[in-house]
């Protein structure tokens, strides 16, 4: 009996000990893992972001810290991305992220979901709350074109409400109603835009796969002994075939001068900008045009791109360029880099002010190619990855907003009620450019200050300012300069 009791005691005690041990040593908890898409966002910025060294959370050591996973998992991919940018909206106002890489690729080739109406937003009274939108152009056979909207029409309302600081972004919606003024006029001295009456509202709905041609218009003006070519170029698309064809046509007509309209061109591919430089000149073949600097991790990507020469090269020593507040990125690159070789006379407004560029970053083994990308998500990054300079690395002279100042100023109010189809001399900027070519007007030296800002930085202009935004500056795709990594 004693033996049995002892055995029972040992068994019970052992069971108690086992129970106690199990309570004190529960099954180990699996450590939290980084979300794939968030880990990709961090890795992409850590590797390629131009200002990576200036962001503590992008330091290499942060990846191995205890707080890495909890930090990157605490946000959505887009919120994480913007939280890791260097002084977002002050220094870096141009990096962006999208959840649909197919959309990004389509946009780079001029294919997008759109209603076909391009516009610029201005204050009715400089720096005032009430806005108007002036239609820059309408894509042929688009919903806007079919609705009868024309270049120069003035937008007064969106979705029934007077256009203002808080609702003009609704003009980017897939579907909205828009109201136009019966007539409009502007005062150049005060900058005030006046509208009279309103037309019936029109509903616009975007369509998929709308193709917009980069070369929107071309024309030749015969003025005395001058044959003046006029070319409207709206995007530095990946394929420069339209540009090459247009220059061939202009050269075939024997033009002596060229007016290049970049007012609605927010940028695009560096290689296409280099091609444009070679088509305008041609006499500087194999000369350095633009220098691109990447961060310390990708110094092997640093590159100088050289001017070429093509059958359609014009061999010009002077060019006239129309600019606006929406002239950005690769457009500014073209102006700044050409000025190291030929005279570039600008007519219009101060440009946007963007002297940095980007690469598309994929969640793939190389990160710069979509081949082998992670198919569990569709995120892609478009961070600033490089700064660009002209061949002499001389900073351009810029205005108070950080953009290139015009040699001959056109106030935005002067466009109100005056814009007709491309090539019509009622366009005050075009008319002024023609008069500058023929000597009826003289350009002034742009009053500017030498730039000492960090690449990408800008400041708000003081005093009167009517320009608010263009359709391109309102969209992530609109003001980029893209570069293809050379080491593929």
PDB file of C-alpha atoms in Angstrom, residues 57-348:
ATOM      1  CA  UNK A  57      14.862  55.696 -41.228  1.00  0.00           C
ATOM      2  CA  UNK A  58      16.482  54.769 -44.555  1.00  0.00           C
ATOM      3  CA  UNK A  59      19.907  54.098 -43.028  1.00  0.00           C
ATOM      4  CA  UNK A  60      21.317  50.628 -43.694  1.00  0.00           C
ATOM      5  CA  UNK A  61      21.522  49.972 -39.951  1.00  0.00           C
ATOM      6  CA  UNK A  62      17.788  50.589 -39.528  1.00  0.00           C
ATOM      7  CA  UNK A  63      16.997  47.389 -41.469  1.00  0.00           C
ATOM      8  CA  UNK A  64      18.526  45.298 -38.674  1.00  0.00           C
ATOM      9  CA  UNK A  65      16.983  47.225 -35.806  1.00  0.00           C
ATOM     10  CA  UNK A  66      14.284  45.848 -33.524  1.00  0.00           C
ATOM     11  CA  UNK A  67      11.908  48.561 -34.623  1.00  0.00           C
ATOM     12  CA  UNK A  68      12.217  47.920 -38.388  1.00  0.00           C
ATOM     13  CA  UNK A  69       9.283  45.534 -38.777  1.00  0.00           C
ATOM     14  CA  UNK A  70       6.936  47.389 -36.443  1.00  0.00           C
ATOM     15  CA  UNK A  71       7.782  50.702 -38.104  1.00  0.00           C
ATOM     16  CA  UNK A  72       7.209  49.655 -41.696  1.00  0.00           C
ATOM     17  CA  UNK A  73       4.166  47.508 -40.886  1.00  0.00           C
ATOM     18  CA  UNK A  74       2.422  50.346 -39.058  1.00  0.00           C
ATOM     19  CA  UNK A  75       1.535  52.141 -42.307  1.00  0.00           C
ATOM     20  CA  UNK A  76       0.008  51.416 -45.680  1.00  0.00           C
ATOM     21  CA  UNK A  77       2.561  51.198 -48.524  1.00  0.00           C
ATOM     22  CA  UNK A  78       1.794  54.695 -49.792  1.00  0.00           C
ATOM     23  CA  UNK A  79       1.777  56.269 -46.320  1.00  0.00           C
ATOM     24  CA  UNK A  80       5.105  54.582 -45.571  1.00  0.00           C
ATOM     25  CA  UNK A  81       6.574  55.831 -48.839  1.00  0.00           C
ATOM     26  CA  UNK A  82       5.703  59.475 -48.231  1.00  0.00           C
ATOM     27  CA  UNK A  83       6.831  59.298 -44.591  1.00  0.00           C
ATOM     28  CA  UNK A  84      10.312  58.292 -45.766  1.00  0.00           C
ATOM     29  CA  UNK A  85      10.811  61.179 -48.205  1.00  0.00           C
ATOM     30  CA  UNK A  86      13.273  63.955 -47.442  1.00  0.00           C
ATOM     31  CA  UNK A  87      11.386  67.108 -46.407  1.00  0.00           C
ATOM     32  CA  UNK A  88       8.358  66.115 -48.466  1.00  0.00           C
ATOM     33  CA  UNK A  89       6.709  69.040 -50.293  1.00  0.00           C
ATOM     34  CA  UNK A  90       9.645  71.351 -49.519  1.00  0.00           C
ATOM     35  CA  UNK A  91      12.773  69.663 -50.865  1.00  0.00           C
ATOM     36  CA  UNK A  92      11.124  66.616 -52.408  1.00  0.00           C
ATOM     37  CA  UNK A  93       7.788  67.446 -53.976  1.00  0.00           C
ATOM     38  CA  UNK A  94       8.165  65.088 -56.913  1.00  0.00           C
ATOM     39  CA  UNK A  95       8.567  61.498 -55.685  1.00  0.00           C
ATOM     40  CA  UNK A  96       5.452  59.337 -55.892  1.00  0.00           C
ATOM     41  CA  UNK A  97       4.104  55.815 -55.630  1.00  0.00           C
ATOM     42  CA  UNK A  98       1.305  54.023 -57.466  1.00  0.00           C
ATOM     43  CA  UNK A  99      -0.527  50.758 -56.928  1.00  0.00           C
ATOM     44  CA  UNK A 100      -0.855  49.957 -60.651  1.00  0.00           C
ATOM     45  CA  UNK A 101       2.406  49.619 -62.575  1.00  0.00           C
ATOM     46  CA  UNK A 102       0.554  48.946 -65.843  1.00  0.00           C
ATOM     47  CA  UNK A 103      -0.966  52.427 -65.623  1.00  0.00           C
ATOM     48  CA  UNK A 104       2.477  53.954 -65.194  1.00  0.00           C
ATOM     49  CA  UNK A 105       3.869  52.149 -68.221  1.00  0.00           C
ATOM     50  CA  UNK A 106       0.905  53.173 -70.380  1.00  0.00           C
ATOM     51  CA  UNK A 107       1.234  56.837 -69.406  1.00  0.00           C
ATOM     52  CA  UNK A 108       4.887  56.916 -70.425  1.00  0.00           C
ATOM     53  CA  UNK A 109       3.803  56.076 -73.973  1.00  0.00           C
ATOM     54  CA  UNK A 110       0.965  58.588 -74.210  1.00  0.00           C
ATOM     55  CA  UNK A 111      -1.860  56.142 -73.450  1.00  0.00           C
ATOM     56  CA  UNK A 112      -4.078  56.868 -70.456  1.00  0.00           C
ATOM     57  CA  UNK A 113      -7.572  57.058 -69.050  1.00  0.00           C
ATOM     58  CA  UNK A 114      -8.664  60.598 -69.839  1.00  0.00           C
ATOM     59  CA  UNK A 115     -11.468  62.821 -71.070  1.00  0.00           C
ATOM     60  CA  UNK A 116      -9.037  64.595 -73.408  1.00  0.00           C
ATOM     61  CA  UNK A 117      -9.224  68.092 -71.879  1.00  0.00           C
ATOM     62  CA  UNK A 118      -5.950  69.668 -70.777  1.00  0.00           C
ATOM     63  CA  UNK A 119      -6.192  72.827 -68.671  1.00  0.00           C
ATOM     64  CA  UNK A 120      -4.409  75.288 -66.415  1.00  0.00           C
ATOM     65  CA  UNK A 121      -5.857  76.704 -63.192  1.00  0.00           C
ATOM     66  CA  UNK A 122      -5.402  80.434 -62.498  1.00  0.00           C
ATOM     67  CA  UNK A 123      -6.621  82.758 -59.754  1.00  0.00           C
ATOM     68  CA  UNK A 124      -9.233  85.218 -61.030  1.00  0.00           C
ATOM     69  CA  UNK A 125      -7.511  87.811 -58.866  1.00  0.00           C
ATOM     70  CA  UNK A 126      -3.812  87.105 -58.149  1.00  0.00           C
ATOM     71  CA  UNK A 127      -3.527  85.017 -54.965  1.00  0.00           C
ATOM     72  CA  UNK A 128      -7.328  85.068 -54.574  1.00  0.00           C
ATOM     73  CA  UNK A 129      -9.535  82.117 -53.631  1.00  0.00           C
ATOM     74  CA  UNK A 130     -11.758  82.011 -56.727  1.00  0.00           C
ATOM     75  CA  UNK A 131     -10.217  80.199 -59.692  1.00  0.00           C
ATOM     76  CA  UNK A 132     -10.786  79.724 -63.382  1.00  0.00           C
ATOM     77  CA  UNK A 133      -9.486  77.034 -65.669  1.00  0.00           C
ATOM     78  CA  UNK A 134      -8.317  77.826 -69.186  1.00  0.00           C
ATOM     79  CA  UNK A 135      -8.448  74.939 -71.651  1.00  0.00           C
ATOM     80  CA  UNK A 136      -4.984  74.504 -73.163  1.00  0.00           C
ATOM     81  CA  UNK A 137      -6.004  72.001 -75.808  1.00  0.00           C
ATOM     82  CA  UNK A 138      -8.405  69.152 -76.498  1.00  0.00           C
ATOM     83  CA  UNK A 139      -7.313  65.734 -77.757  1.00  0.00           C
ATOM     84  CA  UNK A 140      -9.036  64.928 -81.089  1.00  0.00           C
ATOM     85  CA  UNK A 141     -11.880  62.382 -80.908  1.00  0.00           C
ATOM     86  CA  UNK A 142     -11.889  62.437 -77.107  1.00  0.00           C
ATOM     87  CA  UNK A 143     -14.987  62.934 -74.901  1.00  0.00           C
ATOM     88  CA  UNK A 144     -14.068  66.621 -74.499  1.00  0.00           C
ATOM     89  CA  UNK A 145     -13.670  67.012 -78.262  1.00  0.00           C
ATOM     90  CA  UNK A 146     -17.004  65.314 -78.923  1.00  0.00           C
ATOM     91  CA  UNK A 147     -18.655  67.601 -76.348  1.00  0.00           C
ATOM     92  CA  UNK A 148     -17.557  70.649 -78.350  1.00  0.00           C
ATOM     93  CA  UNK A 149     -14.976  71.942 -75.861  1.00  0.00           C
ATOM     94  CA  UNK A 150     -12.275  74.060 -77.489  1.00  0.00           C
ATOM     95  CA  UNK A 151      -8.872  75.470 -76.678  1.00  0.00           C
ATOM     96  CA  UNK A 152      -9.328  78.770 -74.834  1.00  0.00           C
ATOM     97  CA  UNK A 153     -12.655  77.909 -73.184  1.00  0.00           C
ATOM     98  CA  UNK A 154     -12.734  79.212 -69.600  1.00  0.00           C
ATOM     99  CA  UNK A 155     -13.933  76.919 -66.783  1.00  0.00           C
ATOM    100  CA  UNK A 156     -15.926  78.602 -64.008  1.00  0.00           C
ATOM    101  CA  UNK A 157     -17.531  75.666 -62.145  1.00  0.00           C
ATOM    102  CA  UNK A 158     -16.953  72.010 -61.399  1.00  0.00           C
ATOM    103  CA  UNK A 159     -19.862  69.817 -60.299  1.00  0.00           C
ATOM    104  CA  UNK A 160     -21.998  72.941 -59.986  1.00  0.00           C
ATOM    105  CA  UNK A 161     -19.727  74.789 -57.537  1.00  0.00           C
ATOM    106  CA  UNK A 162     -17.651  77.870 -58.318  1.00  0.00           C
ATOM    107  CA  UNK A 163     -14.058  76.826 -58.939  1.00  0.00           C
ATOM    108  CA  UNK A 164     -11.904  77.447 -55.857  1.00  0.00           C
ATOM    109  CA  UNK A 165      -8.861  76.280 -53.902  1.00  0.00           C
ATOM    110  CA  UNK A 166     -10.679  73.269 -52.501  1.00  0.00           C
ATOM    111  CA  UNK A 167     -12.480  71.793 -55.501  1.00  0.00           C
ATOM    112  CA  UNK A 168     -10.414  72.344 -58.639  1.00  0.00           C
ATOM    113  CA  UNK A 169      -8.889  68.894 -58.069  1.00  0.00           C
ATOM    114  CA  UNK A 170     -12.290  67.429 -59.001  1.00  0.00           C
ATOM    115  CA  UNK A 171     -11.362  68.214 -62.607  1.00  0.00           C
ATOM    116  CA  UNK A 172      -9.145  65.119 -62.427  1.00  0.00           C
ATOM    117  CA  UNK A 173     -12.077  62.825 -61.580  1.00  0.00           C
ATOM    118  CA  UNK A 174     -13.164  60.100 -63.985  1.00  0.00           C
ATOM    119  CA  UNK A 175     -16.555  61.804 -64.284  1.00  0.00           C
ATOM    120  CA  UNK A 176     -17.666  65.340 -63.411  1.00  0.00           C
ATOM    121  CA  UNK A 177     -19.725  68.250 -64.710  1.00  0.00           C
ATOM    122  CA  UNK A 178     -17.980  71.381 -65.914  1.00  0.00           C
ATOM    123  CA  UNK A 179     -19.353  74.848 -66.646  1.00  0.00           C
ATOM    124  CA  UNK A 180     -17.739  77.371 -68.998  1.00  0.00           C
ATOM    125  CA  UNK A 181     -17.996  81.158 -69.190  1.00  0.00           C
ATOM    126  CA  UNK A 182     -19.842  82.766 -72.091  1.00  0.00           C
ATOM    127  CA  UNK A 183     -16.863  85.093 -72.508  1.00  0.00           C
ATOM    128  CA  UNK A 184     -13.727  86.133 -70.653  1.00  0.00           C
ATOM    129  CA  UNK A 185     -11.098  88.858 -70.660  1.00  0.00           C
ATOM    130  CA  UNK A 186      -7.990  89.707 -68.679  1.00  0.00           C
ATOM    131  CA  UNK A 187      -6.000  92.735 -67.608  1.00  0.00           C
ATOM    132  CA  UNK A 188      -2.238  92.332 -68.024  1.00  0.00           C
ATOM    133  CA  UNK A 189      -1.285  95.044 -65.535  1.00  0.00           C
ATOM    134  CA  UNK A 190      -3.457  93.846 -62.631  1.00  0.00           C
ATOM    135  CA  UNK A 191      -3.562  90.153 -63.521  1.00  0.00           C
ATOM    136  CA  UNK A 192      -7.338  90.102 -63.002  1.00  0.00           C
ATOM    137  CA  UNK A 193      -9.426  87.708 -65.120  1.00  0.00           C
ATOM    138  CA  UNK A 194     -13.064  88.649 -65.706  1.00  0.00           C
ATOM    139  CA  UNK A 195     -15.750  86.219 -66.873  1.00  0.00           C
ATOM    140  CA  UNK A 196     -19.220  87.017 -68.203  1.00  0.00           C
ATOM    141  CA  UNK A 197     -22.217  84.656 -68.203  1.00  0.00           C
ATOM    142  CA  UNK A 198     -22.146  80.874 -68.133  1.00  0.00           C
ATOM    143  CA  UNK A 199     -22.983  78.127 -70.592  1.00  0.00           C
ATOM    144  CA  UNK A 200     -24.935  74.983 -69.740  1.00  0.00           C
ATOM    145  CA  UNK A 201     -22.944  72.432 -67.754  1.00  0.00           C
ATOM    146  CA  UNK A 202     -21.306  69.547 -69.616  1.00  0.00           C
ATOM    147  CA  UNK A 203     -20.633  66.130 -68.085  1.00  0.00           C
ATOM    148  CA  UNK A 204     -17.283  64.620 -69.006  1.00  0.00           C
ATOM    149  CA  UNK A 205     -16.430  60.963 -68.480  1.00  0.00           C
ATOM    150  CA  UNK A 206     -12.933  59.601 -68.995  1.00  0.00           C
ATOM    151  CA  UNK A 207     -12.314  56.712 -71.367  1.00  0.00           C
ATOM    152  CA  UNK A 208      -9.607  54.068 -71.238  1.00  0.00           C
ATOM    153  CA  UNK A 209      -6.683  53.920 -73.635  1.00  0.00           C
ATOM    154  CA  UNK A 210      -6.954  57.455 -74.986  1.00  0.00           C
ATOM    155  CA  UNK A 211      -3.923  58.104 -77.180  1.00  0.00           C
ATOM    156  CA  UNK A 212      -2.460  61.598 -77.089  1.00  0.00           C
ATOM    157  CA  UNK A 213       0.185  62.546 -79.634  1.00  0.00           C
ATOM    158  CA  UNK A 214       3.268  64.286 -78.283  1.00  0.00           C
ATOM    159  CA  UNK A 215       3.430  66.617 -81.287  1.00  0.00           C
ATOM    160  CA  UNK A 216       0.114  68.446 -81.013  1.00  0.00           C
ATOM    161  CA  UNK A 217       0.594  70.904 -83.885  1.00  0.00           C
ATOM    162  CA  UNK A 218       3.113  72.270 -86.366  1.00  0.00           C
ATOM    163  CA  UNK A 219       2.964  75.167 -88.774  1.00  0.00           C
ATOM    164  CA  UNK A 220       5.170  77.473 -90.831  1.00  0.00           C
ATOM    165  CA  UNK A 221       4.744  81.272 -90.900  1.00  0.00           C
ATOM    166  CA  UNK A 222       6.155  83.277 -93.798  1.00  0.00           C
ATOM    167  CA  UNK A 223       7.221  86.680 -92.469  1.00  0.00           C
ATOM    168  CA  UNK A 224       9.268  88.685 -94.970  1.00  0.00           C
ATOM    169  CA  UNK A 225      12.510  86.788 -95.512  1.00  0.00           C
ATOM    170  CA  UNK A 226      11.793  84.554 -92.536  1.00  0.00           C
ATOM    171  CA  UNK A 227      10.233  81.103 -92.614  1.00  0.00           C
ATOM    172  CA  UNK A 228       9.297  80.510 -88.995  1.00  0.00           C
ATOM    173  CA  UNK A 229       8.505  76.991 -87.843  1.00  0.00           C
ATOM    174  CA  UNK A 230       6.083  76.538 -84.950  1.00  0.00           C
ATOM    175  CA  UNK A 231       6.015  73.213 -83.093  1.00  0.00           C
ATOM    176  CA  UNK A 232       3.767  72.330 -80.139  1.00  0.00           C
ATOM    177  CA  UNK A 233       5.415  69.527 -78.175  1.00  0.00           C
ATOM    178  CA  UNK A 234       3.466  68.301 -75.147  1.00  0.00           C
ATOM    179  CA  UNK A 235       5.383  65.299 -73.767  1.00  0.00           C
ATOM    180  CA  UNK A 236       8.842  63.745 -73.965  1.00  0.00           C
ATOM    181  CA  UNK A 237       7.483  60.298 -74.674  1.00  0.00           C
ATOM    182  CA  UNK A 238       9.565  57.138 -74.633  1.00  0.00           C
ATOM    183  CA  UNK A 239       9.352  56.958 -78.417  1.00  0.00           C
ATOM    184  CA  UNK A 240      10.695  60.030 -80.233  1.00  0.00           C
ATOM    185  CA  UNK A 241       9.515  59.018 -83.720  1.00  0.00           C
ATOM    186  CA  UNK A 242       6.849  61.765 -83.833  1.00  0.00           C
ATOM    187  CA  UNK A 243       9.494  64.346 -83.009  1.00  0.00           C
ATOM    188  CA  UNK A 244      11.881  63.098 -85.678  1.00  0.00           C
ATOM    189  CA  UNK A 245       9.108  63.144 -88.296  1.00  0.00           C
ATOM    190  CA  UNK A 246       8.031  66.673 -87.330  1.00  0.00           C
ATOM    191  CA  UNK A 247      11.569  68.049 -87.611  1.00  0.00           C
ATOM    192  CA  UNK A 248      11.992  66.348 -90.954  1.00  0.00           C
ATOM    193  CA  UNK A 249       8.848  68.110 -92.191  1.00  0.00           C
ATOM    194  CA  UNK A 250       9.996  71.496 -90.890  1.00  0.00           C
ATOM    195  CA  UNK A 251      13.448  71.113 -92.404  1.00  0.00           C
ATOM    196  CA  UNK A 252      11.896  70.069 -95.693  1.00  0.00           C
ATOM    197  CA  UNK A 253       9.984  73.354 -95.755  1.00  0.00           C
ATOM    198  CA  UNK A 254      13.222  75.293 -95.321  1.00  0.00           C
ATOM    199  CA  UNK A 255      12.491  77.042 -92.038  1.00  0.00           C
ATOM    200  CA  UNK A 256      14.968  79.682 -90.870  1.00  0.00           C
ATOM    201  CA  UNK A 257      13.752  79.959 -87.263  1.00  0.00           C
ATOM    202  CA  UNK A 258      11.884  77.800 -84.758  1.00  0.00           C
ATOM    203  CA  UNK A 259       9.324  78.573 -82.067  1.00  0.00           C
ATOM    204  CA  UNK A 260       9.044  75.584 -79.734  1.00  0.00           C
ATOM    205  CA  UNK A 261       5.890  75.564 -77.608  1.00  0.00           C
ATOM    206  CA  UNK A 262       6.571  73.783 -74.300  1.00  0.00           C
ATOM    207  CA  UNK A 263       3.842  75.502 -72.271  1.00  0.00           C
ATOM    208  CA  UNK A 264       1.947  72.271 -71.674  1.00  0.00           C
ATOM    209  CA  UNK A 265       4.929  69.926 -71.510  1.00  0.00           C
ATOM    210  CA  UNK A 266       5.539  68.596 -68.005  1.00  0.00           C
ATOM    211  CA  UNK A 267       8.497  66.417 -68.943  1.00  0.00           C
ATOM    212  CA  UNK A 268       9.278  62.819 -69.809  1.00  0.00           C
ATOM    213  CA  UNK A 269      12.320  60.842 -70.869  1.00  0.00           C
ATOM    214  CA  UNK A 270      15.866  62.234 -70.708  1.00  0.00           C
ATOM    215  CA  UNK A 271      16.881  60.406 -73.881  1.00  0.00           C
ATOM    216  CA  UNK A 272      14.079  62.120 -75.792  1.00  0.00           C
ATOM    217  CA  UNK A 273      15.190  65.526 -74.482  1.00  0.00           C
ATOM    218  CA  UNK A 274      18.701  64.759 -75.731  1.00  0.00           C
ATOM    219  CA  UNK A 275      17.241  63.792 -79.118  1.00  0.00           C
ATOM    220  CA  UNK A 276      15.348  67.090 -79.238  1.00  0.00           C
ATOM    221  CA  UNK A 277      18.550  69.000 -78.471  1.00  0.00           C
ATOM    222  CA  UNK A 278      20.269  67.257 -81.362  1.00  0.00           C
ATOM    223  CA  UNK A 279      17.387  67.968 -83.740  1.00  0.00           C
ATOM    224  CA  UNK A 280      17.406  71.673 -82.874  1.00  0.00           C
ATOM    225  CA  UNK A 281      21.174  71.906 -83.350  1.00  0.00           C
ATOM    226  CA  UNK A 282      23.087  69.140 -85.130  1.00  0.00           C
ATOM    227  CA  UNK A 283      26.345  71.069 -85.346  1.00  0.00           C
ATOM    228  CA  UNK A 284      27.437  69.874 -81.889  1.00  0.00           C
ATOM    229  CA  UNK A 285      27.326  66.141 -82.494  1.00  0.00           C
ATOM    230  CA  UNK A 286      29.003  64.105 -79.715  1.00  0.00           C
ATOM    231  CA  UNK A 287      29.217  67.144 -77.426  1.00  0.00           C
ATOM    232  CA  UNK A 288      28.113  66.671 -73.779  1.00  0.00           C
ATOM    233  CA  UNK A 289      24.535  67.787 -73.174  1.00  0.00           C
ATOM    234  CA  UNK A 290      23.330  66.687 -69.735  1.00  0.00           C
ATOM    235  CA  UNK A 291      25.039  65.233 -66.660  1.00  0.00           C
ATOM    236  CA  UNK A 292      23.120  62.946 -64.277  1.00  0.00           C
ATOM    237  CA  UNK A 293      24.264  62.280 -60.696  1.00  0.00           C
ATOM    238  CA  UNK A 294      22.857  59.413 -58.584  1.00  0.00           C
ATOM    239  CA  UNK A 295      23.297  58.678 -54.871  1.00  0.00           C
ATOM    240  CA  UNK A 296      26.474  57.100 -53.443  1.00  0.00           C
ATOM    241  CA  UNK A 297      25.088  53.574 -53.805  1.00  0.00           C
ATOM    242  CA  UNK A 298      24.698  53.974 -57.556  1.00  0.00           C
ATOM    243  CA  UNK A 299      27.674  56.039 -58.637  1.00  0.00           C
ATOM    244  CA  UNK A 300      28.103  53.586 -61.494  1.00  0.00           C
ATOM    245  CA  UNK A 301      24.864  55.010 -62.916  1.00  0.00           C
ATOM    246  CA  UNK A 302      26.293  58.541 -63.150  1.00  0.00           C
ATOM    247  CA  UNK A 303      26.225  59.453 -66.794  1.00  0.00           C
ATOM    248  CA  UNK A 304      26.837  62.183 -69.314  1.00  0.00           C
ATOM    249  CA  UNK A 305      24.576  62.092 -72.357  1.00  0.00           C
ATOM    250  CA  UNK A 306      25.785  63.519 -75.649  1.00  0.00           C
ATOM    251  CA  UNK A 307      24.125  65.432 -78.447  1.00  0.00           C
ATOM    252  CA  UNK A 308      23.590  63.671 -81.720  1.00  0.00           C
ATOM    253  CA  UNK A 309      22.781  64.668 -85.252  1.00  0.00           C
ATOM    254  CA  UNK A 310      19.971  63.425 -87.463  1.00  0.00           C
ATOM    255  CA  UNK A 311      18.763  63.947 -91.002  1.00  0.00           C
ATOM    256  CA  UNK A 312      16.179  66.410 -89.687  1.00  0.00           C
ATOM    257  CA  UNK A 313      18.612  68.465 -87.563  1.00  0.00           C
ATOM    258  CA  UNK A 314      18.096  72.191 -88.119  1.00  0.00           C
ATOM    259  CA  UNK A 315      21.574  73.474 -87.141  1.00  0.00           C
ATOM    260  CA  UNK A 316      20.072  76.507 -85.411  1.00  0.00           C
ATOM    261  CA  UNK A 317      22.053  79.003 -83.331  1.00  0.00           C
ATOM    262  CA  UNK A 318      18.957  80.532 -81.734  1.00  0.00           C
ATOM    263  CA  UNK A 319      15.571  79.190 -80.696  1.00  0.00           C
ATOM    264  CA  UNK A 320      12.412  80.713 -79.206  1.00  0.00           C
ATOM    265  CA  UNK A 321      10.595  78.714 -76.517  1.00  0.00           C
ATOM    266  CA  UNK A 322       7.103  79.367 -75.122  1.00  0.00           C
ATOM    267  CA  UNK A 323       6.869  78.580 -71.395  1.00  0.00           C
ATOM    268  CA  UNK A 324       4.309  78.491 -68.585  1.00  0.00           C
ATOM    269  CA  UNK A 325       4.117  77.541 -64.923  1.00  0.00           C
ATOM    270  CA  UNK A 326       3.506  73.995 -66.134  1.00  0.00           C
ATOM    271  CA  UNK A 327       6.699  73.799 -68.214  1.00  0.00           C
ATOM    272  CA  UNK A 328       8.686  71.321 -66.160  1.00  0.00           C
ATOM    273  CA  UNK A 329      11.369  68.727 -65.836  1.00  0.00           C
ATOM    274  CA  UNK A 330      12.661  67.503 -69.222  1.00  0.00           C
ATOM    275  CA  UNK A 331      11.385  70.763 -70.749  1.00  0.00           C
ATOM    276  CA  UNK A 332      13.511  72.763 -68.315  1.00  0.00           C
ATOM    277  CA  UNK A 333      16.411  70.391 -68.954  1.00  0.00           C
ATOM    278  CA  UNK A 334      16.166  71.128 -72.681  1.00  0.00           C
ATOM    279  CA  UNK A 335      16.178  74.903 -72.141  1.00  0.00           C
ATOM    280  CA  UNK A 336      18.986  74.925 -69.570  1.00  0.00           C
ATOM    281  CA  UNK A 337      21.266  72.494 -71.398  1.00  0.00           C
ATOM    282  CA  UNK A 338      20.762  74.100 -74.814  1.00  0.00           C
ATOM    283  CA  UNK A 339      21.766  77.486 -73.380  1.00  0.00           C
ATOM    284  CA  UNK A 340      25.358  76.242 -73.019  1.00  0.00           C
ATOM    285  CA  UNK A 341      25.500  76.071 -76.829  1.00  0.00           C
ATOM    286  CA  UNK A 342      22.979  78.420 -78.454  1.00  0.00           C
ATOM    287  CA  UNK A 343      20.759  81.392 -77.628  1.00  0.00           C
ATOM    288  CA  UNK A 344      17.439  80.310 -76.110  1.00  0.00           C
ATOM    289  CA  UNK A 345      14.842  83.092 -75.851  1.00  0.00           C
ATOM    290  CA  UNK A 346      11.917  82.203 -73.585  1.00  0.00           C
ATOM    291  CA  UNK A 347       8.492  83.819 -73.826  1.00  0.00           C
ATOM    292  CA  UNK A 348       5.742  83.359 -71.248  1.00  0.00           C
TER     293      UNK A 348
END
